[in-house]
Coordinates of N, CA and C in Angstrom, one line a residue:
X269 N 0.9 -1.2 0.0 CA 0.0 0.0 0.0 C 0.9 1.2 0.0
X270 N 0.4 1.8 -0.7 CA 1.5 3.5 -0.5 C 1.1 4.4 0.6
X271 N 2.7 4.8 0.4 CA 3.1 6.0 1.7 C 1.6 7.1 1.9
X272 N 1.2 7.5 0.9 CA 0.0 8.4 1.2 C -1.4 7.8 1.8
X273 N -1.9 6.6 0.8 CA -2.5 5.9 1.8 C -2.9 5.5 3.3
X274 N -1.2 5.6 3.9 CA -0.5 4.4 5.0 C -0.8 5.6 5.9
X275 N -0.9 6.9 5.6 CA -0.6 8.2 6.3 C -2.6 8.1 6.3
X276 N -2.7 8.6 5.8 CA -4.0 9.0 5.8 C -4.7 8.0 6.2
X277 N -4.4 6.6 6.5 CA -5.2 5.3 7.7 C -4.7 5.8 9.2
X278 N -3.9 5.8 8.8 CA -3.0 6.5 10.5 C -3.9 7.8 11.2
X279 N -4.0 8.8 9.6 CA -5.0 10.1 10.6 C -6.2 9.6 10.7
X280 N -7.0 8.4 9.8 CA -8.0 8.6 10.1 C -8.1 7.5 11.1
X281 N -7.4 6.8 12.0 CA -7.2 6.2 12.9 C -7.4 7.0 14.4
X282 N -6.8 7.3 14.0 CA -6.3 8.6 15.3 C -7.9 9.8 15.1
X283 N -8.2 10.6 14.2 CA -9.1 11.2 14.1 C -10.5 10.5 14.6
X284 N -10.9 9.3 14.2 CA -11.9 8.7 14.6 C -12.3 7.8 16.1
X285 N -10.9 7.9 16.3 CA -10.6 7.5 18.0 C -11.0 8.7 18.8
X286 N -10.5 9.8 17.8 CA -10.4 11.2 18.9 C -11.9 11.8 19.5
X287 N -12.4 11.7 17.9 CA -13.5 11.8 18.1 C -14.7 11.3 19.2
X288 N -14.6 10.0 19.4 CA -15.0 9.1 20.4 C -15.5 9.3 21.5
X289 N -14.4 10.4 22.2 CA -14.2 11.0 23.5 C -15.0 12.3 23.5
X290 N -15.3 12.8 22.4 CA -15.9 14.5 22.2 C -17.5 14.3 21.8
X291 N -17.6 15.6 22.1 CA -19.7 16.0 21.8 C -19.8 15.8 20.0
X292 N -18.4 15.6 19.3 CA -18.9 15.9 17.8 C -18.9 14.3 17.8
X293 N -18.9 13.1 18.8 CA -19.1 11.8 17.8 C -20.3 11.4 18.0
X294 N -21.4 12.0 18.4 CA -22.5 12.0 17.8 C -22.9 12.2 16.2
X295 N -22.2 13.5 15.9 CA -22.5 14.1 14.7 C -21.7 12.5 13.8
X296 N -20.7 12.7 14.2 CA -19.6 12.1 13.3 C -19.8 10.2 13.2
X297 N -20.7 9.5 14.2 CA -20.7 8.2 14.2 C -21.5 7.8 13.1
X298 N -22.5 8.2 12.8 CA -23.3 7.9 11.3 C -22.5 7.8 9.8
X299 N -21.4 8.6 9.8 CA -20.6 8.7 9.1 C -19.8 7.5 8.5
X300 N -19.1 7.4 9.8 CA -18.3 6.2 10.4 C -18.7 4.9 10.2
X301 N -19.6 4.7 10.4 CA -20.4 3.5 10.6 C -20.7 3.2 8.8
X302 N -21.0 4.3 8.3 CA -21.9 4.2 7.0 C -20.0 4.1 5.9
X303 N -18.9 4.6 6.9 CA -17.6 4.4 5.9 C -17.7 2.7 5.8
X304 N -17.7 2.1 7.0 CA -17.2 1.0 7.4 C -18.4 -0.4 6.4
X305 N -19.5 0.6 6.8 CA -20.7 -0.7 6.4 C -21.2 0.1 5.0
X306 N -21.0 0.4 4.2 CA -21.7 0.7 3.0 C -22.8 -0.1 2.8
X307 N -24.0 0.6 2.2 CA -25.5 0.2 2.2 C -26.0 0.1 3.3
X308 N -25.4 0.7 4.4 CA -26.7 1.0 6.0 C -26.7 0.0 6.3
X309 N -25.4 -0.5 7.8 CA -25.9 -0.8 8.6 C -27.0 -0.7 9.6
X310 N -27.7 -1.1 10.2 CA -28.7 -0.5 11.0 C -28.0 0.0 12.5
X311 N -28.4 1.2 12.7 CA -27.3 1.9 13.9 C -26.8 1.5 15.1
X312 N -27.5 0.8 15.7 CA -27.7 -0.1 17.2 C -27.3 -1.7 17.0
X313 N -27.3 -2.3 15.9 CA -27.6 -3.1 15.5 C -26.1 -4.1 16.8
X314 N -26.4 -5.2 17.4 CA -25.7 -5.3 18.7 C -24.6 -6.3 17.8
X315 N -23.5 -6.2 18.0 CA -22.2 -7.0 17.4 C -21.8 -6.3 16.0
X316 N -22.4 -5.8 15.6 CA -23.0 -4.7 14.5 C -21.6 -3.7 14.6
X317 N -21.1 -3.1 13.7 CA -19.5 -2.2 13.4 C -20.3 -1.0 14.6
X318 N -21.2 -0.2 14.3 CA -22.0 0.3 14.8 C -21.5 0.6 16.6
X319 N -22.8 -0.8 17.1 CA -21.9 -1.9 18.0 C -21.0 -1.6 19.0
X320 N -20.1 -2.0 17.7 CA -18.0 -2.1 18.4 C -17.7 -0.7 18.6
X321 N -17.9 0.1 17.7 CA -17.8 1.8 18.2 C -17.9 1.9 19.1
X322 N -19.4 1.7 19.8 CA -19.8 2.0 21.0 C -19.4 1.2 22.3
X323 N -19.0 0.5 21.6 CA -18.6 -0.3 23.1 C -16.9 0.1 23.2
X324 N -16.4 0.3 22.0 CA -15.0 1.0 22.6 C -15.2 2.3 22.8
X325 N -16.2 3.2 22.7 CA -16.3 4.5 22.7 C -16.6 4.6 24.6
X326 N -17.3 3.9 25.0 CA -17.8 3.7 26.0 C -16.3 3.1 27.0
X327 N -15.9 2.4 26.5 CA -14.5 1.4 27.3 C -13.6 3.0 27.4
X328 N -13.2 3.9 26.4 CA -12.5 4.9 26.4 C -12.9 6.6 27.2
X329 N -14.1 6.4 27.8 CA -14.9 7.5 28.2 C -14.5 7.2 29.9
X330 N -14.9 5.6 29.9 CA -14.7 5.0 30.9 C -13.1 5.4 31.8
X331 N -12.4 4.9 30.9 CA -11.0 5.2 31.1 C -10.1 6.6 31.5
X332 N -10.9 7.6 30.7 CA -10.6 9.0 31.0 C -10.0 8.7 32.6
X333 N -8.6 9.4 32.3 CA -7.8 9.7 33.6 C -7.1 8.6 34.6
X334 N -7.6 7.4 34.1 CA -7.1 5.8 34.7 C -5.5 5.9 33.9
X335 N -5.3 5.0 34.8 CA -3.7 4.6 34.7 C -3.4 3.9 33.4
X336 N -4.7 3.1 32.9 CA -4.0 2.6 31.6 C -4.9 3.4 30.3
X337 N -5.4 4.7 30.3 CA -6.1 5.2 29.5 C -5.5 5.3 28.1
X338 N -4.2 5.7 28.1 CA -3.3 5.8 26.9 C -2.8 4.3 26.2
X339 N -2.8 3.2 27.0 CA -2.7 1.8 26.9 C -3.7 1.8 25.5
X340 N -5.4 1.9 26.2 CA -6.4 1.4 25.8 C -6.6 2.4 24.4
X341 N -6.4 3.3 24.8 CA -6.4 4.6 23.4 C -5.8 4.0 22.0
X342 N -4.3 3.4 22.5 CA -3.2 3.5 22.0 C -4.2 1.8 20.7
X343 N -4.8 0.7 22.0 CA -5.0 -0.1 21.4 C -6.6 -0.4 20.2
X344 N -7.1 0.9 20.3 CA -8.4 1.0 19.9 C -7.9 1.2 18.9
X345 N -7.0 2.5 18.9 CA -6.8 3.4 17.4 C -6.0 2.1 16.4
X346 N -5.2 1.0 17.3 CA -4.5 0.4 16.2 C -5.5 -1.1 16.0
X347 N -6.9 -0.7 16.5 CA -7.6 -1.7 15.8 C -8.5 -0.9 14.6
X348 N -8.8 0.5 15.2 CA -9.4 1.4 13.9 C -8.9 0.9 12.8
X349 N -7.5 1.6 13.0 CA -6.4 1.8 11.7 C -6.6 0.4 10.9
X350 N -6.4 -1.2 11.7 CA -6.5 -2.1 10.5 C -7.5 -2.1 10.1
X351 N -9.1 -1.8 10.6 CA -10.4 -2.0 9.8 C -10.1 -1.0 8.8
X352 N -9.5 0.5 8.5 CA -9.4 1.2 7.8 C -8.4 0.4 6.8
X353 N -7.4 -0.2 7.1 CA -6.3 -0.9 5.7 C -7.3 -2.0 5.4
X354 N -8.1 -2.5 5.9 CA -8.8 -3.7 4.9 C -9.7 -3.2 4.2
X355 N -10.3 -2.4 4.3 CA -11.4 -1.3 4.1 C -10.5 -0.5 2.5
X356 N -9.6 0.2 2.8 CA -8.9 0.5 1.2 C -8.6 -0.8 1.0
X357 N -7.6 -1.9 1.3 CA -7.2 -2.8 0.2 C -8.7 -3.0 -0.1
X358 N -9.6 -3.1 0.5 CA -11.2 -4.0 -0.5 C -11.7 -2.6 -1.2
X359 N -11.2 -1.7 -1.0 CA -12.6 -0.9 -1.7 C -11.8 0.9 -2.1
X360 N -10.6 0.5 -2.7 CA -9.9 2.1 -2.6 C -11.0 3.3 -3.1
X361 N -11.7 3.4 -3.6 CA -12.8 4.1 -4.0 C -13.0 5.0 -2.4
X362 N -13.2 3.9 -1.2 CA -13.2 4.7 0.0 C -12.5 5.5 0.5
X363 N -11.3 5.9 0.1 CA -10.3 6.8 1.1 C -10.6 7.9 0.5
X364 N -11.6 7.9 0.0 CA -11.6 9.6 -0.9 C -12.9 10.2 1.0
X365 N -13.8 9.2 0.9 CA -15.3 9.5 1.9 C -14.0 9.6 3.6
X366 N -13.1 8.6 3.2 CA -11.9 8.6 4.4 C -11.4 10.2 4.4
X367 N -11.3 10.6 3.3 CA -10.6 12.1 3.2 C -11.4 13.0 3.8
X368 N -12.8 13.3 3.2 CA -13.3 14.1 3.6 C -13.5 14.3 5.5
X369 N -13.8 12.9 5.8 CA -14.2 12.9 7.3 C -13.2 13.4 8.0
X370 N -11.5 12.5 7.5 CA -10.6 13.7 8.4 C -10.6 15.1 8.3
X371 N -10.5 15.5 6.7 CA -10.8 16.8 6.8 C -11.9 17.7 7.2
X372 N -13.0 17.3 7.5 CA -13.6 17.7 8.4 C -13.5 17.7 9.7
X373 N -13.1 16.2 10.6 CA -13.2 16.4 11.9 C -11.7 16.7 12.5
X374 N -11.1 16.6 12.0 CA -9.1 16.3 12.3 C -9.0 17.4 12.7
X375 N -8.7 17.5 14.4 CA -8.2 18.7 14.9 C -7.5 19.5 13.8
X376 N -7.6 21.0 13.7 CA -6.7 21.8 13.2 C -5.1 21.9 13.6
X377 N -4.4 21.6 12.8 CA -2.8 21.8 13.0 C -2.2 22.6 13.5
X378 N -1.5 23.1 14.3 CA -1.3 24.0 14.8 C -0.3 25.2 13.9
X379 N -0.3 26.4 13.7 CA 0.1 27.1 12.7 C 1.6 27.0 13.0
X380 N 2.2 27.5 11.1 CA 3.9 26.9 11.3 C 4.5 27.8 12.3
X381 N 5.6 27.1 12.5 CA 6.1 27.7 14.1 C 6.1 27.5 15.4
X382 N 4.7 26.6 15.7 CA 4.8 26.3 17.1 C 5.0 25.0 16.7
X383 N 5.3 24.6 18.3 CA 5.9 23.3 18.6 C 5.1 22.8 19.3
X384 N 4.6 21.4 19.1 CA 3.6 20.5 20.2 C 4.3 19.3 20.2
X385 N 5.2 19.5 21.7 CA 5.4 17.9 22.3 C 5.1 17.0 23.5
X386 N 4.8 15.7 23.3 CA 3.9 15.6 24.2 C 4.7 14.1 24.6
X387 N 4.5 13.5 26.2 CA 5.5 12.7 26.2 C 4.3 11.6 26.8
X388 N 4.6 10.5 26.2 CA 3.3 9.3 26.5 C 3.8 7.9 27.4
X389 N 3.0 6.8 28.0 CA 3.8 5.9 27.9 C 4.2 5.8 29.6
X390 N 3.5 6.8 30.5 CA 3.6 6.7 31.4 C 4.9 7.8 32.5
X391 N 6.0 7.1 33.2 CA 6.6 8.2 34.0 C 7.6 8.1 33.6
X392 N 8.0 9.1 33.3 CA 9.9 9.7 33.1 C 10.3 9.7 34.0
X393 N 11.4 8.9 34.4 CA 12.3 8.9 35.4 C 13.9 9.7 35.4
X394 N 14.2 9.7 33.9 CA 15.6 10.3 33.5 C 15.1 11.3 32.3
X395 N 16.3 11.8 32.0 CA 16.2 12.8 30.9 C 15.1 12.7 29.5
X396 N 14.6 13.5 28.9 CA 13.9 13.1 27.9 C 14.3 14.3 26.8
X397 N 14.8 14.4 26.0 CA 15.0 14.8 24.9 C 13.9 14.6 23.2
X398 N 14.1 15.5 22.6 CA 13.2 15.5 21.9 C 13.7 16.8 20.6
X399 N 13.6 16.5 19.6 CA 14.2 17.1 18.3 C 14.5 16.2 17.5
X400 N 15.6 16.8 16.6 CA 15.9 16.3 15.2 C 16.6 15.3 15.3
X401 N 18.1 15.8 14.9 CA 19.3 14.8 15.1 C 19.9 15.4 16.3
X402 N 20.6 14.3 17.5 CA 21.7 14.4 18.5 C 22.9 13.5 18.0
X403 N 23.9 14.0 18.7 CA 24.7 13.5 18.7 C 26.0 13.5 19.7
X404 N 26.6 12.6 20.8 CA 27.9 12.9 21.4 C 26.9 13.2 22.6
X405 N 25.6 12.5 23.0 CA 25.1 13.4 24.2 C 25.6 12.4 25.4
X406 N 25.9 13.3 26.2 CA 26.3 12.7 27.8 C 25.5 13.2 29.0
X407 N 24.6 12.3 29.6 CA 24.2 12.9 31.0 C 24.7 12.0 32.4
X408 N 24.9 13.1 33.0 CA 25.7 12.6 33.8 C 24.4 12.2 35.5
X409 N 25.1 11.6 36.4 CA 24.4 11.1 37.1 C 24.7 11.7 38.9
X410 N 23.7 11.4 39.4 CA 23.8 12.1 40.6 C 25.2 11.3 41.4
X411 N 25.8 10.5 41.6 CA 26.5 9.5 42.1 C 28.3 9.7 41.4
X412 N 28.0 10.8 40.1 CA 29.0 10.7 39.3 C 29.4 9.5 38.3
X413 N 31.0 9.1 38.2 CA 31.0 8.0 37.7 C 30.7 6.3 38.3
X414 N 31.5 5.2 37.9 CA 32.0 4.2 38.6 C 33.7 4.2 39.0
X415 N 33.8 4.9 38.3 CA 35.6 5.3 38.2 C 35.4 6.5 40.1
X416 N 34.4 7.4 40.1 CA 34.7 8.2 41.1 C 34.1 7.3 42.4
X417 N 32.9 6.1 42.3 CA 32.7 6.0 43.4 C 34.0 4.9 44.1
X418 N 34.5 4.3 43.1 CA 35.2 3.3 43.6 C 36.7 3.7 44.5
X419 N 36.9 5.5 44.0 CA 38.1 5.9 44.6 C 37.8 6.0 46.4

């Protein structure tokens, strides 16, 4: 599958997860549902794509502020994302209806120049760094070396 494709399953991965958690996946679940099931699924319909939304939408609402919230986030969006790659490989016609939705609901980017970094994955204990390329980096440690403690 191509790079553009691969990118645009990823946002709408992430877009339709995000959604999930907000007052617009009301608006936006009919959408979704009608990308996934072409010719109308029925909305409630129980085991139904529909369904599974709701019950991970629900598992994710739940989770707001729990210790494994980002865990569960992390594992919803990477079951989105494969319904979305089987969904193009069966039907590329779709990533265009995929287009529009991100571009409609996909948080706005932040304008060029600012910087948004965000650190996931639970507690930093040591340094965290974050940029382009490093190189030659040394941090050093409260204790010093093993060369200083052994004198």
């Amino acid at each position: 599958m191509e790079a553009e494709l691969m990118a645009l399953i990823g946002t709408g991965a992430t877009t339709v997860v995000g959604l999930m958690v907000t007052d617009a996946w009301g608006q936006a679940k009919q959408r979704v549902v009608g990308l996934f099931a072409p010719g109308g699924e029925s909305g409630g319909e129980p085991g139904g794509m529909a369904g599974e939304l709701e019950e991970s939408r629900t598992a994710l609402v739940a989770a707001e502020g729990a210790a494994d919230e980002e865990d569960l986030r992390s594992d919803v969006t990477a079951s989105v994302r494969l319904r979305l790659r089987r969904l193009l490989e069966q039907d590329p016609g779709a990533a265009e209806e995929l287009r529009r939705l991100v571009d409609e609901f996909a948080p706005a980017a932040p304008p060029p120049g600012t910087v948004h970094n965000s650190i996931t994955g639970g507690r930093q204990d040591g340094p965290v760094v974050q940029g382009h390329t490093f190189t030659h980096l040394t941090f050093g440690t409260a204790g010093g070396t093993a060369r200083d403690q052994a004198d």
